[in-house]
Coordinates of N, CA and C in Angstrom, one line a residue:
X1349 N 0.9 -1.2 0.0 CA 0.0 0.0 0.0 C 0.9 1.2 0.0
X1350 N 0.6 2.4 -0.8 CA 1.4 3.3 -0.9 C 1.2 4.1 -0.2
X1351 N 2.0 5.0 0.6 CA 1.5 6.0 1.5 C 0.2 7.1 1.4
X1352 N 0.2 7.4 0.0 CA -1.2 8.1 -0.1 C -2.5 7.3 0.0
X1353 N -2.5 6.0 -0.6 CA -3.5 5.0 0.0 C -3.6 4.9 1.4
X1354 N -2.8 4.3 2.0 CA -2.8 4.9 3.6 C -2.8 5.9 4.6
X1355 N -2.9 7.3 3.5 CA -3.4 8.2 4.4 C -5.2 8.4 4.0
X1356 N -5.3 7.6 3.2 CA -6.7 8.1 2.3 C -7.6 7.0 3.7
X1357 N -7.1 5.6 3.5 CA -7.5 4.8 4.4 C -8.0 5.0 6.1
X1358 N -6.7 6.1 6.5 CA -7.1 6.4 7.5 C -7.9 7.6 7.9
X1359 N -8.1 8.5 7.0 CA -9.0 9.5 6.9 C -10.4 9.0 7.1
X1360 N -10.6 8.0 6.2 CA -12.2 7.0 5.7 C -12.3 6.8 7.2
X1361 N -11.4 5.9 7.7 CA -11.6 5.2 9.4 C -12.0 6.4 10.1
X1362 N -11.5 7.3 10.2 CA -12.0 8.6 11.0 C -13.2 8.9 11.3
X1363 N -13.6 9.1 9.8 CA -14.7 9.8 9.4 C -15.7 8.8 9.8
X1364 N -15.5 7.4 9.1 CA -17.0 6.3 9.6 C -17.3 6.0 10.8
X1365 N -15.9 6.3 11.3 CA -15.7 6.1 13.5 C -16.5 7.4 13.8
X1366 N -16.3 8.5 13.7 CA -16.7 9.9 14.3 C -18.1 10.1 13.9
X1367 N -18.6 9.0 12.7 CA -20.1 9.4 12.3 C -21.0 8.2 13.3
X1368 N -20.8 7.2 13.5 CA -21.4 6.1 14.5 C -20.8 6.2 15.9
X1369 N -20.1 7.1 16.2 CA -20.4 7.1 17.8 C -20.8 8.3 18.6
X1370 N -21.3 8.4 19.6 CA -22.0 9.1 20.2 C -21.3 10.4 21.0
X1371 N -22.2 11.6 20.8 CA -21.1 13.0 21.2 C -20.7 12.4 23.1
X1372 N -19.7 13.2 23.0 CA -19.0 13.1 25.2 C -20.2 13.8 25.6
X1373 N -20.4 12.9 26.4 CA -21.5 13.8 27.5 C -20.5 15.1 28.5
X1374 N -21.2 15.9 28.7 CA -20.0 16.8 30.1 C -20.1 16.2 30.9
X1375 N -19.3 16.2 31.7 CA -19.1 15.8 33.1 C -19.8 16.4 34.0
X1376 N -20.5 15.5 34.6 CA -21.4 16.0 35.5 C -20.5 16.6 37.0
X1377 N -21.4 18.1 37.4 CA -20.6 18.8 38.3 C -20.5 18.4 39.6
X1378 N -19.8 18.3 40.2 CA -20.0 17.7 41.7 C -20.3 18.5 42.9
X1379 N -20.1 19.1 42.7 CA -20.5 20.4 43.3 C -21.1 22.0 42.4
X1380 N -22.1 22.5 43.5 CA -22.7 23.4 42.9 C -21.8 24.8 43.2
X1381 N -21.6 25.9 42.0 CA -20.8 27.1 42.6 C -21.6 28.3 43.1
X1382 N -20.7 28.4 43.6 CA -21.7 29.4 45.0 C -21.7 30.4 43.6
X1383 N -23.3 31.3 44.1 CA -23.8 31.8 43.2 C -22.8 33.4 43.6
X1384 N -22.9 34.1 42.6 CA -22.3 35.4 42.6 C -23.0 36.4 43.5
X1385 N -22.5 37.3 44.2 CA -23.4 38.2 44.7 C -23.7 39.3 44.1
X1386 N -25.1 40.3 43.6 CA -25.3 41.2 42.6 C -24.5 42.3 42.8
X1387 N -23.9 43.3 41.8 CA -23.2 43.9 42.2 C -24.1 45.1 42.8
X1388 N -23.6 46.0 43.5 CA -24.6 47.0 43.5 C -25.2 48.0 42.6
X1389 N -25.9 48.6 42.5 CA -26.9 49.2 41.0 C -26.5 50.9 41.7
X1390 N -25.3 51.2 40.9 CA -25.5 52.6 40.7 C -26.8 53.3 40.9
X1391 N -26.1 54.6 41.9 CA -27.9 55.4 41.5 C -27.0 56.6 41.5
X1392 N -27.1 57.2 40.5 CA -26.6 58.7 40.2 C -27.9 59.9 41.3
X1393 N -27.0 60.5 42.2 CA -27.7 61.5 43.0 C -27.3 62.5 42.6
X1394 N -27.6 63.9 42.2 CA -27.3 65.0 41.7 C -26.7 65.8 43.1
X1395 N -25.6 66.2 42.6 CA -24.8 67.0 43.6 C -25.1 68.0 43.4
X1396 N -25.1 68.9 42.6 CA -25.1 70.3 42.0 C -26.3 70.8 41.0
X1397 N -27.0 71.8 40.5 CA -27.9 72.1 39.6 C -27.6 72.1 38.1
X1398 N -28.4 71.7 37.7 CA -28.0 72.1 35.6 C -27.5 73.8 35.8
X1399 N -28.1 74.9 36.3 CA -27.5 76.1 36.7 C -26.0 75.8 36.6
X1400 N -25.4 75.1 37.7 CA -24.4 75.5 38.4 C -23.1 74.4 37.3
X1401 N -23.7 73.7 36.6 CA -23.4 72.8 35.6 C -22.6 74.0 34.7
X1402 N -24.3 74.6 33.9 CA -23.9 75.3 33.3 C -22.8 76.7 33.0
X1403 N -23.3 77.3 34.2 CA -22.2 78.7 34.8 C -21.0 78.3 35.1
X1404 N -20.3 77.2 35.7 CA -19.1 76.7 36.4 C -18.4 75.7 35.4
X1405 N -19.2 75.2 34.5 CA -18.4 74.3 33.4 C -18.8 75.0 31.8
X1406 N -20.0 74.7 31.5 CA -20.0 75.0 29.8 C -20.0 76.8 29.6
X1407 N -20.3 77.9 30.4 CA -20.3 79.1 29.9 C -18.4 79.3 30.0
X1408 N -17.8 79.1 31.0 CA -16.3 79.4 30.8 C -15.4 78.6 30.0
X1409 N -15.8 77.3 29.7 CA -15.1 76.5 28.5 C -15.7 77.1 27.1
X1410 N -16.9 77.3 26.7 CA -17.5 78.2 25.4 C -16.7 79.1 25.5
X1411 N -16.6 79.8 26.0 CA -15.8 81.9 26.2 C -14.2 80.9 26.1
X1412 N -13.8 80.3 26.3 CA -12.5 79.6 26.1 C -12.0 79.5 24.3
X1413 N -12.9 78.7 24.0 CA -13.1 78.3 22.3 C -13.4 79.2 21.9
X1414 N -14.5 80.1 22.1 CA -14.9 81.0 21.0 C -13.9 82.0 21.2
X1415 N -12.8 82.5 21.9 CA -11.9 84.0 22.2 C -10.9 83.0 21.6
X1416 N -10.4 81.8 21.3 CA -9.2 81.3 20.6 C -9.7 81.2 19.2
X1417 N -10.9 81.4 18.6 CA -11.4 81.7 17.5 C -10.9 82.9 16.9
X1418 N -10.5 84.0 17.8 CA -10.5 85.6 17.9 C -9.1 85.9 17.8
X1419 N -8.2 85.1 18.4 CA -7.5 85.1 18.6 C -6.4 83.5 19.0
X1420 N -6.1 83.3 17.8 CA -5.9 81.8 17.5 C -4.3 81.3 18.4
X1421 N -4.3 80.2 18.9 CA -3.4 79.9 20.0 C -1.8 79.9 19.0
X1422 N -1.1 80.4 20.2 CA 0.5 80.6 19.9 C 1.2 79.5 19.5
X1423 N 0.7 78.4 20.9 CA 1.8 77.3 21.3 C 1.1 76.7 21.9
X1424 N 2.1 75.2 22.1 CA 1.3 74.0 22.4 C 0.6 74.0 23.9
X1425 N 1.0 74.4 24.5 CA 0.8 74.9 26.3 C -1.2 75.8 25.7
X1426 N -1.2 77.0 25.1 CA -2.3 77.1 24.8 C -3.7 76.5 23.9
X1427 N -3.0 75.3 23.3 CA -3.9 74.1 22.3 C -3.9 73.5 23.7
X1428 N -3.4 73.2 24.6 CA -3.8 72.1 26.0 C -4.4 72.5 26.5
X1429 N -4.9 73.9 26.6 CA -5.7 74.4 27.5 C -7.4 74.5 27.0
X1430 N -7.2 74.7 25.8 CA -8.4 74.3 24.7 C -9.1 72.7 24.7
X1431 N -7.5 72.2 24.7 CA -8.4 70.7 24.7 C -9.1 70.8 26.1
X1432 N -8.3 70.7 27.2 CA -9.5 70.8 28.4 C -10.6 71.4 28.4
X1433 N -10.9 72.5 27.5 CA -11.8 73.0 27.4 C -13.1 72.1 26.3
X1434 N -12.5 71.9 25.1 CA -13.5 71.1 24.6 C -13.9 69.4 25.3
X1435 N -13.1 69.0 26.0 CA -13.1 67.6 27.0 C -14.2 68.3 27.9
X1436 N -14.4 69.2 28.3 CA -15.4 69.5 29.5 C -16.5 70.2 28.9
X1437 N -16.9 70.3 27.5 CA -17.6 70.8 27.3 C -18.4 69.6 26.3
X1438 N -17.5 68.4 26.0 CA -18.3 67.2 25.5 C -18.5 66.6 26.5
X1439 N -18.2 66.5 27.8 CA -18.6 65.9 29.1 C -19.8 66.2 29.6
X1440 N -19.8 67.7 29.6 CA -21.0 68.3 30.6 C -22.6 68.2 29.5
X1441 N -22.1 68.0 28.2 CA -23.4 67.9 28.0 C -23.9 66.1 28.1
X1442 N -23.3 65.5 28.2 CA -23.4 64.3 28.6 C -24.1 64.4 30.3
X1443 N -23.5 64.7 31.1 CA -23.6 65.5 32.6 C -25.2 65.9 32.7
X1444 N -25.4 67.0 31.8 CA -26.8 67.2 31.8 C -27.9 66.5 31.3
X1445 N -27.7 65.2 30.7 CA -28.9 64.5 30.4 C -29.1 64.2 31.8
X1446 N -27.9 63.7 32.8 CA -28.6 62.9 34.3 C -29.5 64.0 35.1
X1447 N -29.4 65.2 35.0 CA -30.4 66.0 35.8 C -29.0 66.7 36.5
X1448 N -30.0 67.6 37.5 CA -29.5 68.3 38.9 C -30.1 68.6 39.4
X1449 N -30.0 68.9 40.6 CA -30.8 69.1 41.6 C -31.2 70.7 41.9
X1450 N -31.8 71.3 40.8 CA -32.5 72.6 40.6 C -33.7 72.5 41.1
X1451 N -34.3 73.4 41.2 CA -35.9 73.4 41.5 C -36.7 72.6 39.8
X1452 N -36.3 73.1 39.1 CA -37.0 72.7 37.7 C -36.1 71.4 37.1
X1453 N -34.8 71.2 37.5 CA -33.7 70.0 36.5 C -34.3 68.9 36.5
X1454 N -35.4 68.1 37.3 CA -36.3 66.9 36.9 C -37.0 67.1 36.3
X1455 N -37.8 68.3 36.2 CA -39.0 68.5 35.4 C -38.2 68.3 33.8
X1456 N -37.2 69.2 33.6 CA -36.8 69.7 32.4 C -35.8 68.2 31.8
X1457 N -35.8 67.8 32.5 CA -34.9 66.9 31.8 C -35.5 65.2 31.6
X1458 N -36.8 65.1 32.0 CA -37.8 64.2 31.7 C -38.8 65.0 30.4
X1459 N -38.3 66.1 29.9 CA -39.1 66.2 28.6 C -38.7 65.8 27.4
X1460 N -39.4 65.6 26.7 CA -38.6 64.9 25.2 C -37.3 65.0 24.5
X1461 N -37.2 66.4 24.1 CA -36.4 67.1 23.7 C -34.7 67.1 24.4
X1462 N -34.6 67.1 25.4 CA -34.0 67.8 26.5 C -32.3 66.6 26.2
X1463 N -32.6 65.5 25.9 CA -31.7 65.1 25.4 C -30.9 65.2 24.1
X1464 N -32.3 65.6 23.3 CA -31.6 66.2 22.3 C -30.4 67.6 22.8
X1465 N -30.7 68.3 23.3 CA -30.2 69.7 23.5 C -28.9 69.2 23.9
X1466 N -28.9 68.7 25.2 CA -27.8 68.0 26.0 C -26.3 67.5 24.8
X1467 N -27.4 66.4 24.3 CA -26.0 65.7 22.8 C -25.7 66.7 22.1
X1468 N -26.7 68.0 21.7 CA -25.4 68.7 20.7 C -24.7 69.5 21.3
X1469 N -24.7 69.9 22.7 CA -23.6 70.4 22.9 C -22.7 69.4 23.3
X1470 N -23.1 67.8 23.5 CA -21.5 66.9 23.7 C -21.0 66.4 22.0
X1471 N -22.0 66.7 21.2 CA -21.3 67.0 19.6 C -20.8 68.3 19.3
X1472 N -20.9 69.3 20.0 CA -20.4 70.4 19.6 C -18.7 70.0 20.2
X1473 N -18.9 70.0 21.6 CA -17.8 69.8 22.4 C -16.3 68.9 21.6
X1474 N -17.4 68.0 21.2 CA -16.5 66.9 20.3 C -15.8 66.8 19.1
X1475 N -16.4 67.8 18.3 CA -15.9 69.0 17.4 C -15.1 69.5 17.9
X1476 N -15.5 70.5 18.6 CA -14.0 71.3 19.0 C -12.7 70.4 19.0
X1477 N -13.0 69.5 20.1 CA -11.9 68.5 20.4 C -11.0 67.7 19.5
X1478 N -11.7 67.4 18.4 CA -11.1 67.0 17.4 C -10.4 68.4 16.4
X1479 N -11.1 69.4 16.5 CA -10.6 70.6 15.8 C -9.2 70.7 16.5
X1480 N -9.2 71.0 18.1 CA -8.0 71.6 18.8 C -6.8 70.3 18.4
X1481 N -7.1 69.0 18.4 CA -6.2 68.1 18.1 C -5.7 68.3 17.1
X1482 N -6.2 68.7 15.9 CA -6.0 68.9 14.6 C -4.8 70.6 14.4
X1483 N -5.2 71.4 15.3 CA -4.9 72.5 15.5 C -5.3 73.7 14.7
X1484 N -6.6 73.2 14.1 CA -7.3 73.8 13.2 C -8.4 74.6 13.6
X1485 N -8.1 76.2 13.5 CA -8.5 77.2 14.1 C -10.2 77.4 13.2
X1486 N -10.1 76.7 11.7 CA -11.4 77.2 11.3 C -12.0 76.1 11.5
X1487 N -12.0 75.3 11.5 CA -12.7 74.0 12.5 C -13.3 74.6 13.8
X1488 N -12.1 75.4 14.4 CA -12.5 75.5 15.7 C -13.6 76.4 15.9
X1489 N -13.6 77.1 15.3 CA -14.7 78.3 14.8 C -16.0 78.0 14.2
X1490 N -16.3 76.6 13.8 CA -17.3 76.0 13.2 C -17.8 75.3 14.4
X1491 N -16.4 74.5 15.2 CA -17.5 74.0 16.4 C -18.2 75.2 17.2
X1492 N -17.3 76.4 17.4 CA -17.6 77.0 18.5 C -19.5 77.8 17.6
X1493 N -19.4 77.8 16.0 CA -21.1 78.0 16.1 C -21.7 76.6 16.2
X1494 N -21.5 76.0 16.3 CA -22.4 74.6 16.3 C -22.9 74.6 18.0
X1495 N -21.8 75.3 18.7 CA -21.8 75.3 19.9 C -23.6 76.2 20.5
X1496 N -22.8 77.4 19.7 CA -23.8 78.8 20.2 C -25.3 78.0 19.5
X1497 N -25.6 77.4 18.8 CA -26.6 77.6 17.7 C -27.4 76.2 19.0
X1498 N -26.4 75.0 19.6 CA -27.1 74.3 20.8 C -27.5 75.1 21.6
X1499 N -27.0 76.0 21.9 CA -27.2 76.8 23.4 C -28.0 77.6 23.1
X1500 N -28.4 78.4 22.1 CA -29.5 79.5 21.7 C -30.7 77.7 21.5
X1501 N -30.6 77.1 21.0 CA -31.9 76.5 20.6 C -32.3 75.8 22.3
X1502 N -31.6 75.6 23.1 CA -31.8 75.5 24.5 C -32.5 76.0 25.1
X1503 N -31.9 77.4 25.3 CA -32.4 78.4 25.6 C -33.5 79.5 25.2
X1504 N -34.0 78.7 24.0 CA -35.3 79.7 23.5 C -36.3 78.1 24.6
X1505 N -36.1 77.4 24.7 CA -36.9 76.3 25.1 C -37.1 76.1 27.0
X1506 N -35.8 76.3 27.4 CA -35.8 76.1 28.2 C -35.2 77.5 29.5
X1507 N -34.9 78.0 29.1 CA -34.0 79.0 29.9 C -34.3 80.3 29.0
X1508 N -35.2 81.0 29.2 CA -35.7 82.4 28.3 C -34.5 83.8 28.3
X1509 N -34.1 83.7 29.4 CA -33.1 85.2 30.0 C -31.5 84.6 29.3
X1510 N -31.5 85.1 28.3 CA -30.4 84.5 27.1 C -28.9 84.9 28.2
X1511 N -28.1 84.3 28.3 CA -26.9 84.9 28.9 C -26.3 86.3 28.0
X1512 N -25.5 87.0 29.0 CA -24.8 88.1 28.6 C -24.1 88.1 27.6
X1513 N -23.3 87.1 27.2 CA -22.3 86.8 26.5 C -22.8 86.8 25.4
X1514 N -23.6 86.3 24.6 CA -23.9 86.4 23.5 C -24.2 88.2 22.7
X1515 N -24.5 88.8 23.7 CA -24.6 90.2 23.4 C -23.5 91.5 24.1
X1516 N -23.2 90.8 25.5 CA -21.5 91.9 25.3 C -20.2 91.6 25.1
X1517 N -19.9 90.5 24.7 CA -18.9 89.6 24.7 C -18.6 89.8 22.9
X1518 N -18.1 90.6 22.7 CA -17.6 90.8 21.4 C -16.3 90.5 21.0
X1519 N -15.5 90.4 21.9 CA -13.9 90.4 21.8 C -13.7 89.7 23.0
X1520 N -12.3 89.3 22.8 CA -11.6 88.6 24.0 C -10.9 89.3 24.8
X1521 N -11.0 89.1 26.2 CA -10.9 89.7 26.9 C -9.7 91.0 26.7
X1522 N -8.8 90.1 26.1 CA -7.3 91.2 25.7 C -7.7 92.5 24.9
X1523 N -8.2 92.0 23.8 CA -8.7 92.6 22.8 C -9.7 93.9 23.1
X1524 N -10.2 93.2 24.4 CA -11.4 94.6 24.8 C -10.8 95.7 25.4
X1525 N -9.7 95.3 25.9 CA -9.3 95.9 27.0 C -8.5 97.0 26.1
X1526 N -8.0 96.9 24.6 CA -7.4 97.6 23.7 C -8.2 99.2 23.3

């Protein structure tokens, strides 16, 4: 018999063995494993108000982006300070879908909409972020209206008394002071 006959031979044997006998059962367990304990269930409690969200994180990160629009960054130390800025301003709108503890932040943020508003400013945020990485100042000036154009549609809905900024905030601070 020539070797390829005998490998053909034992292939056949395989195959007719592996088709008439029966699969391995598992091995039965001998013991039962102690069951897992559930982990515990997050519950997000609001520390602070959408207010205080907004004034303390997204109005001073916005005024950040849009005054390096104005005035486009030197050096690498000032693009880092931008990225933190666009990092906290794609955060906090994430931040604001969970609520706060305002008089109105449950009411307002169990309405339909309210997630929508929240995501474009963590799409606006995210723009930027990818702009400042890039180091691209008209990028950056595109997120920073994608930015305003979330915040005005917000605030015709939700928050009527428009912030200051949009109407005395013409220049950056250096610039005004000229």
């Amino acid at each position: 018999m020539t070797r390829r006959s005998a490998v053909l031979v034992a292939i056949a044997a395989l195959a007719l063995g592996a088709c008439n006998s029966k699969p391995a059962e598992a091995p039965a367990e001998t013991a039962a494993a102690p069951a897992a304990a559930p982990a515990p269930e997050a519950v997000y409690t609001p520390v602070v108000s959408l207010n205080e969200i907004m004034v303390y994180i997204v109005d001073p990160h916005s005024n950040e982006l849009w005054d390096a629009t104005m005035v486009a960054p030197k050096n690498d130390a000032q693009w880092a300070e931008l990225q933190r800025a666009a990092v906290s301003l794609a955060a906090a709108g994430n931040l604001t879908k969970l609520s706060g503890n305002g008089a109105r932040d449950q009411q307002w943020t169990q309405q339909a909409d309210w997630v929508k508003y929240s995501q474009a400013v963590s799409d606006a945020g995210a723009a930027a972020l990818s702009a400042v990485r890039a180091k691209d100042v008209k990028a950056l000036s595109a997120a920073g209206d994608q930015l305003v154009v979330s915040c005005i549609n917000c605030h015709r809905e939700y928050k009527l008394e428009v912030p200051t900024i949009w109407t005395e905030r013409q220049l950056p601070p250096e610039e005004a002071k000229k």
